[in-house]
């Protein structure tokens, strides 16, 4: 979420026209819409006073210099303290100004995150609180990242159903009520054993066998229904397994592809919990976050769909290990297959067809397997050298 109050005419009309954006510096049509929203004089005098007090908080200053004022932009979302949310917030703060991005989660942020910009508590299951946050901060865009991923979801189906489905319903209703632009990520896990796997197109049968996949298909269908029925500006990307160096994965089936780099540089040994031949679509986090921003900033008329596959590469643990060996000759991989994760992986796509994203809004990945491995080992390697030096 991004909140901003501008110093120009807007501030003189505090409470009527200040722009609060959920995901960055909004201009033009989004700004007019936000003004319209606020000019509705929503809520009681007390709420407006509270809103003004919030807007006078140090966070709400739109950086007119330096900040790019692209119409629409991304920002960290609900569930922003996971593997992806902090990176998204950093990307947006670089582009739109530190104080214009609000990060939220139900966990306490680590120091470096807490001091990197505004952070608030927000539980996706607390519908009333979500509405208050949107109204008090004049939110117009939201990225909804809260979820339990595939393996942890199978270990706690009731909680996964609550967060991934009831939480989804809450944010959909708030988004429709307040005319928000809403991004919800889906996943390769939204496909199942009866989907075409090599490659998997955007439109095909989706009968996933995990609560995670079922909840994400539900999110895709509900988001598209709200778009067609209520005009909600819903946008969705099916992410592959995302690989990052400076954030831990959240308990999914593709987590091995993150852990291998840490272990390769720390001990030179890695025990893989998937079979050597398990092929899955994967993507480096920088490509993932850029794709997310690009689809959110794409003009609506470019979007022939509201849910797109995005892809970068597909590899097996064996292929990944071979690439690591080019940099770490002493590296050794062993296999101790986790039957739960293996069954999930065997039901997922092997290759992703993302031709619609490339055609409609110009999607293009930057990182292939060699670039990924070099980047990840450089990060961990420097980390190790610093630790050894200390
Ligand atoms: N990391 C990946 O490889 C992929 C991620 N995605 C999707 O991207 C989104 C973000 O993924 P990650 O950052 O990897 O997830 P993660 O599991 O690392 O983080 C999820 C965050 O949600 C928060 N959360 C849990 N319950 C909550 C609640 N009731 N209210 C608010 N927040 C709550 C957690 O505290 C956590 O910080 C998820 O929706 C996930 O399905 C999709 C495909 C691949
Ligand atoms: C691919 C995903 O959605 C996630 N990383 C998982 O493995 O659950």
Short mmCIF file of C-alpha atoms and ligand atoms in Angstrom, two decimals:
data_model
loop_
_atom_site.label_atom_id
_atom_site.label_comp_id
_atom_site.label_asym_id
_atom_site.label_seq_id
_atom_site.Cartn_x
_atom_site.Cartn_y
_atom_site.Cartn_z
CA UNK A 1 0.00 0.00 0.00
CA UNK A 2 1.21 3.52 -0.66
CA UNK A 3 -0.11 6.64 0.96
CA UNK A 4 0.76 10.12 -0.11
CA UNK A 5 -0.36 13.61 0.67
CA UNK A 6 0.83 16.25 -1.71
CA UNK A 7 1.99 19.75 -0.79
CA UNK A 8 0.22 21.44 -3.64
CA UNK A 9 -3.47 22.34 -3.85
CA UNK A 10 -4.38 19.01 -2.43
CA UNK A 11 -3.05 19.77 1.05
CA UNK A 12 -5.13 22.95 1.26
CA UNK A 13 -8.19 20.79 0.76
CA UNK A 14 -7.07 18.27 3.36
CA UNK A 15 -9.77 15.73 3.96
CA UNK A 16 -11.31 16.34 0.58
CA UNK A 17 -8.64 15.84 -2.01
CA UNK A 18 -5.44 14.38 -0.60
CA UNK A 19 -4.27 11.48 -2.63
CA UNK A 20 -3.60 8.28 -0.78
CA UNK A 21 -2.34 5.60 -3.05
CA UNK A 22 -2.00 1.98 -2.15
CA UNK A 23 0.91 1.31 -4.36
CA UNK A 24 2.79 4.35 -5.42
CA UNK A 25 2.43 7.79 -6.94
CA UNK A 26 -0.84 7.82 -8.83
CA UNK A 27 -1.59 10.52 -11.29
CA UNK A 28 -4.16 11.40 -13.88
CA UNK A 29 -7.20 9.16 -13.92
CA UNK A 30 -6.24 7.41 -10.67
CA UNK A 31 -5.72 10.73 -8.93
CA UNK A 32 -9.10 12.03 -10.12
CA UNK A 33 -10.66 8.78 -8.96
CA UNK A 34 -9.02 9.01 -5.56
CA UNK A 35 -10.22 12.61 -5.23
CA UNK A 36 -13.70 11.47 -6.16
CA UNK A 37 -13.55 8.74 -3.56
CA UNK A 38 -12.48 11.10 -0.84
CA UNK A 39 -14.69 13.98 -1.95
CA UNK A 40 -17.60 11.69 -1.18
CA UNK A 41 -17.02 12.99 2.32
CA UNK A 42 -16.91 9.43 3.48
CA UNK A 43 -17.51 8.80 7.12
CA UNK A 44 -18.07 11.06 10.06
CA UNK A 45 -16.24 14.26 10.91
CA UNK A 46 -14.26 12.24 13.42
CA UNK A 47 -13.01 9.89 10.76
CA UNK A 48 -12.01 12.76 8.54
CA UNK A 49 -10.11 14.36 11.43
CA UNK A 50 -8.43 11.00 12.02
CA UNK A 51 -7.63 10.73 8.33
CA UNK A 52 -6.15 14.25 8.30
CA UNK A 53 -4.11 13.38 11.38
CA UNK A 54 -2.90 10.26 9.61
CA UNK A 55 -2.09 12.23 6.50
CA UNK A 56 -0.13 14.71 8.58
CA UNK A 57 1.86 11.72 9.82
CA UNK A 58 5.46 11.90 8.56
CA UNK A 59 4.80 9.24 5.98
CA UNK A 60 2.40 11.12 3.76
CA UNK A 61 4.49 13.42 1.65
CA UNK A 62 4.57 12.83 -2.08
CA UNK A 63 8.09 13.46 -3.30
CA UNK A 64 7.45 15.77 -6.25
CA UNK A 65 11.14 15.77 -7.11
CA UNK A 66 12.83 12.47 -7.82
CA UNK A 67 9.74 10.38 -7.49
CA UNK A 68 8.41 9.17 -10.79
CA UNK A 69 4.76 9.96 -11.13
CA UNK A 70 3.75 7.18 -13.42
CA UNK A 71 -0.01 6.64 -13.48
CA UNK A 72 -0.40 3.65 -11.28
CA UNK A 73 2.44 1.83 -9.65
CA UNK A 74 3.14 -1.06 -7.41
CA UNK A 75 3.80 -1.32 -3.72
CA UNK A 76 4.20 -3.96 -1.10
CA UNK A 77 1.00 -5.67 -0.24
CA UNK A 78 -0.74 -7.60 2.45
CA UNK A 79 1.54 -10.27 3.78
CA UNK A 80 4.49 -8.08 2.85
CA UNK A 81 7.07 -9.72 5.12
CA UNK A 82 7.38 -12.94 3.16
CA UNK A 83 9.84 -13.99 0.49
CA UNK A 84 8.49 -11.49 -2.06
CA UNK A 85 6.85 -8.53 -0.27
CA UNK A 86 9.95 -6.82 1.11
CA UNK A 87 11.61 -6.90 -2.31
CA UNK A 88 8.55 -5.37 -3.90
CA UNK A 89 8.47 -2.59 -1.31
CA UNK A 90 12.15 -1.84 -1.91
CA UNK A 91 11.57 -1.65 -5.66
CA UNK A 92 8.66 0.72 -5.22
CA UNK A 93 10.39 2.90 -2.67
CA UNK A 94 13.26 3.39 -5.09
CA UNK A 95 10.87 4.45 -7.77
CA UNK A 96 8.16 6.34 -5.91
CA UNK A 97 9.77 7.47 -2.68
CA UNK A 98 10.33 5.74 0.64
CA UNK A 99 7.47 7.41 2.48
CA UNK A 100 4.97 6.55 -0.21
CA UNK A 101 4.93 2.81 0.41
CA UNK A 102 3.24 1.12 3.37
CA UNK A 103 4.23 -2.45 4.16
CA UNK A 104 1.83 -4.64 6.15
CA UNK A 105 1.80 -8.06 7.78
CA UNK A 106 0.75 -9.82 11.00
CA UNK A 107 4.36 -10.42 12.07
CA UNK A 108 6.85 -8.02 13.59
CA UNK A 109 9.21 -6.62 10.95
CA UNK A 110 12.98 -7.02 11.41
CA UNK A 111 14.88 -3.78 12.12
CA UNK A 112 16.11 -3.21 8.57
CA UNK A 113 12.57 -3.55 7.23
CA UNK A 114 10.99 -1.48 9.99
CA UNK A 115 13.40 1.38 9.28
CA UNK A 116 13.07 1.12 5.50
CA UNK A 117 9.65 2.81 5.42
CA UNK A 118 6.13 2.81 6.90
CA UNK A 119 4.98 -0.52 8.32
CA UNK A 120 1.54 -1.36 9.79
CA UNK A 121 -0.13 -4.42 11.25
CA UNK A 122 -2.86 -5.77 9.00
CA UNK A 123 -4.61 -9.13 9.27
CA UNK A 124 -6.30 -10.10 6.01
CA UNK A 125 -8.99 -11.85 8.07
CA UNK A 126 -9.98 -8.58 9.79
CA UNK A 127 -12.38 -7.13 7.22
CA UNK A 128 -13.27 -4.06 9.32
CA UNK A 129 -9.63 -3.18 9.81
CA UNK A 130 -8.94 -3.57 6.09
CA UNK A 131 -11.70 -1.07 5.32
CA UNK A 132 -10.37 1.35 7.94
CA UNK A 133 -6.87 1.17 6.48
CA UNK A 134 -8.16 1.77 2.95
CA UNK A 135 -10.36 4.71 4.00
CA UNK A 136 -8.03 6.32 6.53
CA UNK A 137 -5.09 6.15 4.13
CA UNK A 138 -7.13 6.79 0.97
CA UNK A 139 -5.72 3.62 -0.55
CA UNK A 140 -6.37 3.13 -4.27
CA UNK A 141 -4.12 0.16 -5.08
CA UNK A 142 -3.45 -3.06 -3.16
CA UNK A 143 -1.16 -6.01 -3.74
CA UNK A 144 -2.53 -9.03 -1.89
CA UNK A 145 0.37 -11.32 -0.96
CA UNK A 146 -1.00 -12.98 2.19
CA UNK A 147 -1.16 -16.75 1.73
CA UNK A 148 -0.06 -20.16 2.93
CA UNK A 149 2.00 -21.78 0.19
CA UNK A 150 1.69 -25.32 -1.12
CA UNK A 151 3.51 -27.53 1.42
CA UNK A 152 2.61 -25.52 4.54
CA UNK A 153 -0.97 -25.33 3.27
CA UNK A 154 -1.22 -29.10 3.09
CA UNK A 155 0.03 -29.25 6.68
CA UNK A 156 -2.70 -26.86 7.89
CA UNK A 157 -5.69 -26.96 5.52
CA UNK A 158 -8.10 -25.04 7.81
CA UNK A 159 -5.68 -22.12 8.16
CA UNK A 160 -4.82 -22.21 4.45
CA UNK A 161 -8.51 -22.13 3.59
CA UNK A 162 -9.08 -19.19 5.95
CA UNK A 163 -6.15 -17.07 4.79
CA UNK A 164 -6.20 -18.00 1.11
CA UNK A 165 -9.99 -18.00 0.62
CA UNK A 166 -11.70 -15.96 3.37
CA UNK A 167 -8.85 -13.48 3.20
CA UNK A 168 -9.30 -13.29 -0.55
CA UNK A 169 -13.03 -12.59 -0.17
CA UNK A 170 -12.26 -9.78 2.29
CA UNK A 171 -9.81 -8.02 0.01
CA UNK A 172 -12.04 -8.50 -3.04
CA UNK A 173 -14.99 -6.86 -1.26
CA UNK A 174 -12.89 -3.97 0.04
CA UNK A 175 -11.39 -3.50 -3.42
CA UNK A 176 -14.80 -3.48 -5.11
CA UNK A 177 -16.28 -1.18 -2.46
CA UNK A 178 -13.47 1.37 -2.81
CA UNK A 179 -12.75 0.92 -6.50
CA UNK A 180 -9.18 -0.23 -5.91
CA UNK A 181 -6.78 -1.62 -8.46
CA UNK A 182 -6.02 -5.08 -7.08
CA UNK A 183 -3.13 -7.43 -7.80
CA UNK A 184 -3.35 -11.02 -6.62
CA UNK A 185 -0.59 -13.50 -7.52
CA UNK A 186 -1.50 -16.97 -8.67
CA UNK A 187 0.96 -19.80 -9.25
CA UNK A 188 2.06 -22.78 -11.28
CA UNK A 189 0.31 -24.57 -8.43
CA UNK A 190 -3.06 -23.49 -9.88
CA UNK A 191 -2.74 -26.40 -12.32
CA UNK A 192 -3.05 -30.09 -11.57
CA UNK A 193 -2.30 -33.58 -12.90
CA UNK A 194 -5.00 -33.34 -15.62
CA UNK A 195 -3.65 -30.00 -16.94
CA UNK A 196 -1.32 -30.11 -19.96
CA UNK A 197 2.14 -29.98 -18.37
CA UNK A 198 4.61 -29.40 -21.16
CA UNK A 199 3.89 -26.67 -21.89
CA UNK A 200 0.99 -25.38 -19.77
CA UNK A 201 -0.98 -22.62 -21.54
CA UNK A 202 -2.93 -19.81 -19.89
CA UNK A 203 -6.28 -21.43 -20.60
CA UNK A 204 -6.68 -25.14 -19.92
CA UNK A 205 -8.19 -27.47 -17.37
CA UNK A 206 -7.29 -26.58 -13.79
CA UNK A 207 -7.96 -29.28 -11.18
CA UNK A 208 -5.14 -28.79 -8.65
CA UNK A 209 -4.80 -31.32 -5.84
CA UNK A 210 -3.65 -28.91 -3.08
CA UNK A 211 -5.65 -26.44 -0.97
CA UNK A 212 -3.10 -23.88 -2.16
CA UNK A 213 -3.86 -24.57 -5.82
CA UNK A 214 -7.62 -24.74 -5.25
CA UNK A 215 -7.52 -21.38 -3.41
CA UNK A 216 -5.51 -19.80 -6.21
CA UNK A 217 -7.86 -21.02 -8.95
CA UNK A 218 -10.65 -19.59 -6.79
CA UNK A 219 -8.78 -16.30 -6.59
CA UNK A 220 -8.37 -16.21 -10.38
CA UNK A 221 -12.05 -16.96 -11.01
CA UNK A 222 -13.37 -14.63 -8.30
CA UNK A 223 -11.08 -11.80 -9.39
CA UNK A 224 -12.23 -12.15 -12.99
CA UNK A 225 -15.88 -12.35 -11.89
CA UNK A 226 -15.53 -9.12 -9.87
CA UNK A 227 -13.86 -7.54 -12.89
CA UNK A 228 -16.69 -8.46 -15.27
CA UNK A 229 -19.54 -7.98 -12.77
CA UNK A 230 -18.41 -4.91 -10.84
CA UNK A 231 -15.68 -3.46 -13.04
CA UNK A 232 -12.96 -4.22 -10.48
CA UNK A 233 -9.51 -3.58 -11.95
CA UNK A 234 -8.20 -7.02 -11.00
CA UNK A 235 -4.82 -8.16 -12.34
CA UNK A 236 -3.17 -11.53 -11.73
CA UNK A 237 0.06 -13.28 -12.70
CA UNK A 238 0.75 -16.97 -12.25
CA UNK A 239 4.26 -16.94 -10.81
CA UNK A 240 6.66 -19.88 -11.26
CA UNK A 241 8.84 -20.92 -8.31
CA UNK A 242 10.54 -17.68 -7.28
CA UNK A 243 14.21 -17.72 -6.32
CA UNK A 244 15.71 -15.01 -4.13
CA UNK A 245 18.99 -14.55 -2.30
CA UNK A 246 18.11 -12.13 0.48
CA UNK A 247 14.78 -13.58 1.62
CA UNK A 248 13.68 -17.00 2.84
CA UNK A 249 10.95 -19.00 1.03
CA UNK A 250 7.66 -19.47 2.82
CA UNK A 251 7.22 -23.25 2.81
CA UNK A 252 6.55 -24.26 -0.75
CA UNK A 253 7.45 -27.10 -3.07
CA UNK A 254 10.05 -25.08 -5.00
CA UNK A 255 11.95 -23.99 -1.89
CA UNK A 256 14.83 -26.38 -2.68
CA UNK A 257 15.90 -24.05 -5.49
CA UNK A 258 16.48 -21.28 -2.92
CA UNK A 259 18.17 -23.38 -0.22
CA UNK A 260 20.67 -25.02 -2.61
CA UNK A 261 22.58 -21.77 -3.06
CA UNK A 262 22.87 -21.09 0.65
CA UNK A 263 24.17 -24.63 1.31
CA UNK A 264 26.46 -24.69 -1.73
CA UNK A 265 28.39 -21.65 -0.46
CA UNK A 266 28.23 -22.49 3.25
CA UNK A 267 29.10 -26.21 3.21
CA UNK A 268 29.42 -27.29 -0.41
CA UNK A 269 26.76 -29.93 0.26
CA UNK A 270 23.00 -29.96 -0.37
CA UNK A 271 20.30 -32.53 0.35
CA UNK A 272 17.48 -32.09 -2.17
CA UNK A 273 13.90 -32.99 -1.20
CA UNK A 274 12.76 -33.53 -4.80
CA UNK A 275 13.84 -36.19 -7.32
CA UNK A 276 16.76 -35.24 -9.58
CA UNK A 277 14.52 -35.32 -12.66
CA UNK A 278 11.72 -33.07 -11.33
CA UNK A 279 11.28 -30.27 -13.86
CA UNK A 280 9.53 -27.08 -12.71
CA UNK A 281 9.15 -23.53 -14.05
CA UNK A 282 11.29 -21.08 -12.08
CA UNK A 283 12.06 -17.33 -12.04
CA UNK A 284 14.51 -14.99 -10.34
CA UNK A 285 12.82 -12.54 -7.94
CA UNK A 286 13.88 -9.42 -9.87
CA UNK A 287 12.05 -10.68 -12.95
CA UNK A 288 9.01 -11.59 -10.83
CA UNK A 289 8.71 -8.16 -9.21
CA UNK A 290 9.32 -6.31 -12.47
CA UNK A 291 6.63 -8.40 -14.19
CA UNK A 292 4.25 -7.54 -11.36
CA UNK A 293 4.85 -3.82 -11.75
CA UNK A 294 4.65 -3.98 -15.52
CA UNK A 295 1.28 -5.71 -15.58
CA UNK A 296 -0.07 -3.26 -13.00
CA UNK A 297 1.12 -0.29 -15.03
CA UNK A 298 -0.04 -1.70 -18.37
CA UNK A 299 -2.89 0.27 -19.97
CA UNK A 300 -6.13 -1.68 -19.47
CA UNK A 301 -6.71 -1.77 -23.20
CA UNK A 302 -3.53 -3.87 -23.59
CA UNK A 303 -4.91 -6.62 -21.36
CA UNK A 304 -6.84 -9.21 -23.34
CA UNK A 305 -6.93 -11.27 -20.14
CA UNK A 306 -6.79 -10.60 -16.40
CA UNK A 307 -4.78 -13.68 -15.43
CA UNK A 308 -1.48 -14.42 -17.20
CA UNK A 309 1.23 -17.05 -16.99
CA UNK A 310 4.70 -15.52 -16.74
CA UNK A 311 7.82 -17.62 -17.24
CA UNK A 312 11.61 -17.38 -17.32
CA UNK A 313 13.12 -20.88 -17.20
CA UNK A 314 12.44 -24.50 -16.27
CA UNK A 315 14.99 -26.82 -14.76
CA UNK A 316 15.46 -29.99 -12.73
CA UNK A 317 17.52 -30.30 -9.52
CA UNK A 318 20.10 -32.22 -11.58
CA UNK A 319 20.42 -29.40 -14.14
CA UNK A 320 20.63 -26.82 -11.38
CA UNK A 321 23.35 -28.81 -9.61
CA UNK A 322 25.36 -29.07 -12.85
CA UNK A 323 25.24 -25.29 -13.22
CA UNK A 324 26.32 -24.80 -9.59
CA UNK A 325 29.25 -27.20 -10.14
CA UNK A 326 30.65 -24.82 -12.77
CA UNK A 327 31.23 -22.33 -9.93
CA UNK A 328 31.70 -24.66 -6.91
CA UNK A 329 33.70 -27.67 -8.16
CA UNK A 330 33.57 -29.40 -4.78
CA UNK A 331 29.75 -29.13 -4.60
CA UNK A 332 27.91 -32.37 -3.75
CA UNK A 333 24.13 -32.95 -4.04
CA UNK A 334 22.29 -35.85 -2.42
CA UNK A 335 18.58 -36.67 -2.55
CA UNK A 336 16.15 -37.34 0.30
CA UNK A 337 12.74 -37.08 -1.37
CA UNK A 338 9.86 -35.56 0.60
CA UNK A 339 6.83 -37.56 -0.62
CA UNK A 340 4.40 -34.68 -0.01
CA UNK A 341 6.43 -32.16 -2.01
CA UNK A 342 7.24 -34.73 -4.68
CA UNK A 343 3.55 -35.56 -5.22
CA UNK A 344 2.76 -31.85 -5.51
CA UNK A 345 5.63 -31.23 -7.94
CA UNK A 346 4.59 -34.20 -10.08
CA UNK A 347 1.16 -32.59 -10.54
CA UNK A 348 2.49 -29.18 -11.59
CA UNK A 349 3.54 -27.77 -14.97
CA UNK A 350 6.96 -28.68 -16.33
CA UNK A 351 7.09 -25.76 -18.75
CA UNK A 352 4.97 -22.59 -18.79
CA UNK A 353 3.62 -20.98 -21.98
CA UNK A 354 3.59 -17.21 -21.33
CA UNK A 355 3.11 -16.08 -24.95
CA UNK A 356 0.01 -14.02 -24.11
CA UNK A 357 1.89 -11.93 -21.53
CA UNK A 358 4.71 -11.37 -24.03
CA UNK A 359 2.23 -10.38 -26.76
CA UNK A 360 -0.21 -8.26 -24.72
CA UNK A 361 2.03 -6.18 -22.46
CA UNK A 362 5.55 -6.94 -23.66
CA UNK A 363 6.68 -9.28 -20.92
CA UNK A 364 10.31 -10.44 -21.26
CA UNK A 365 12.45 -12.17 -18.64
CA UNK A 366 16.09 -11.18 -18.00
CA UNK A 367 17.47 -14.10 -15.98
CA UNK A 368 18.06 -17.54 -17.48
CA UNK A 369 19.68 -20.40 -15.53
CA UNK A 370 23.34 -19.31 -15.94
CA UNK A 371 22.56 -15.73 -14.92
CA UNK A 372 20.48 -16.95 -11.99
CA UNK A 373 23.25 -19.18 -10.63
CA UNK A 374 25.94 -16.54 -11.05
CA UNK A 375 23.80 -13.91 -9.31
CA UNK A 376 22.77 -16.16 -6.43
CA UNK A 377 26.28 -17.50 -5.76
CA UNK A 378 27.78 -14.03 -5.92
CA UNK A 379 25.31 -12.87 -3.30
CA UNK A 380 25.86 -15.84 -0.98
CA UNK A 381 29.55 -15.96 -1.70
CA UNK A 382 30.07 -12.33 -0.72
CA UNK A 383 27.93 -13.01 2.32
CA UNK A 384 30.25 -15.90 3.27
CA UNK A 385 33.40 -13.88 2.68
CA UNK A 386 32.06 -11.09 4.90
CA UNK A 387 31.21 -13.65 7.60
CA UNK A 388 34.68 -15.24 7.33
CA UNK A 389 36.34 -11.80 7.45
CA UNK A 390 34.33 -10.96 10.58
N1 LIG B 1 7.43 -17.41 -3.52
C1 LIG B 1 7.02 -18.06 -4.60
O1 LIG B 1 7.76 -18.86 -5.18
C2 LIG B 1 5.65 -17.82 -5.13
C3 LIG B 1 4.73 -17.00 -4.46
N2 LIG B 1 3.47 -16.84 -4.99
C4 LIG B 1 2.49 -16.00 -4.29
O2 LIG B 1 3.04 -14.74 -3.95
C5 LIG B 1 2.53 -14.31 -2.69
C6 LIG B 1 3.69 -13.97 -1.75
O3 LIG B 1 4.46 -15.15 -1.68
P1 LIG B 1 5.65 -15.27 -0.60
O4 LIG B 1 6.16 -13.92 -0.23
O5 LIG B 1 6.59 -16.29 -1.15
O6 LIG B 1 4.85 -15.90 0.61
P2 LIG B 1 5.38 -16.13 2.10
O7 LIG B 1 4.74 -17.37 2.59
O8 LIG B 1 6.86 -16.00 2.14
O9 LIG B 1 4.76 -14.87 2.86
C7 LIG B 1 3.39 -14.78 3.06
C8 LIG B 1 3.17 -13.72 4.12
O10 LIG B 1 1.78 -13.69 4.45
C9 LIG B 1 1.67 -13.38 5.82
N3 LIG B 1 0.37 -13.77 6.37
C10 LIG B 1 -0.02 -14.99 6.79
N4 LIG B 1 -1.26 -14.93 7.29
C11 LIG B 1 -1.66 -13.63 7.20
C12 LIG B 1 -2.82 -12.93 7.57
N5 LIG B 1 -3.85 -13.55 8.16
N6 LIG B 1 -2.88 -11.60 7.32
C13 LIG B 1 -1.83 -10.96 6.74
N7 LIG B 1 -0.69 -11.56 6.38
C14 LIG B 1 -0.62 -12.88 6.62
C15 LIG B 1 2.81 -14.14 6.49
O11 LIG B 1 3.15 -13.56 7.74
C16 LIG B 1 3.92 -13.99 5.44
O12 LIG B 1 4.78 -12.92 5.75
C17 LIG B 1 1.64 -15.45 -2.16
O13 LIG B 1 0.28 -15.13 -2.43
C18 LIG B 1 2.06 -16.65 -2.98
O14 LIG B 1 0.98 -17.55 -3.21
C19 LIG B 1 3.06 -17.47 -6.13
C20 LIG B 1 3.93 -18.31 -6.78
C21 LIG B 1 5.28 -18.50 -6.38
C1 LIG B 2 5.44 -22.13 -6.80
C2 LIG B 2 4.75 -21.65 -5.58
O1 LIG B 2 3.62 -21.20 -5.66
C3 LIG B 2 5.41 -21.74 -4.26
N1 LIG B 2 6.84 -21.44 -4.33
C4 LIG B 2 5.26 -23.17 -3.73
O2 LIG B 2 6.13 -23.97 -4.05
O3 LIG B 2 4.26 -23.42 -3.05
#
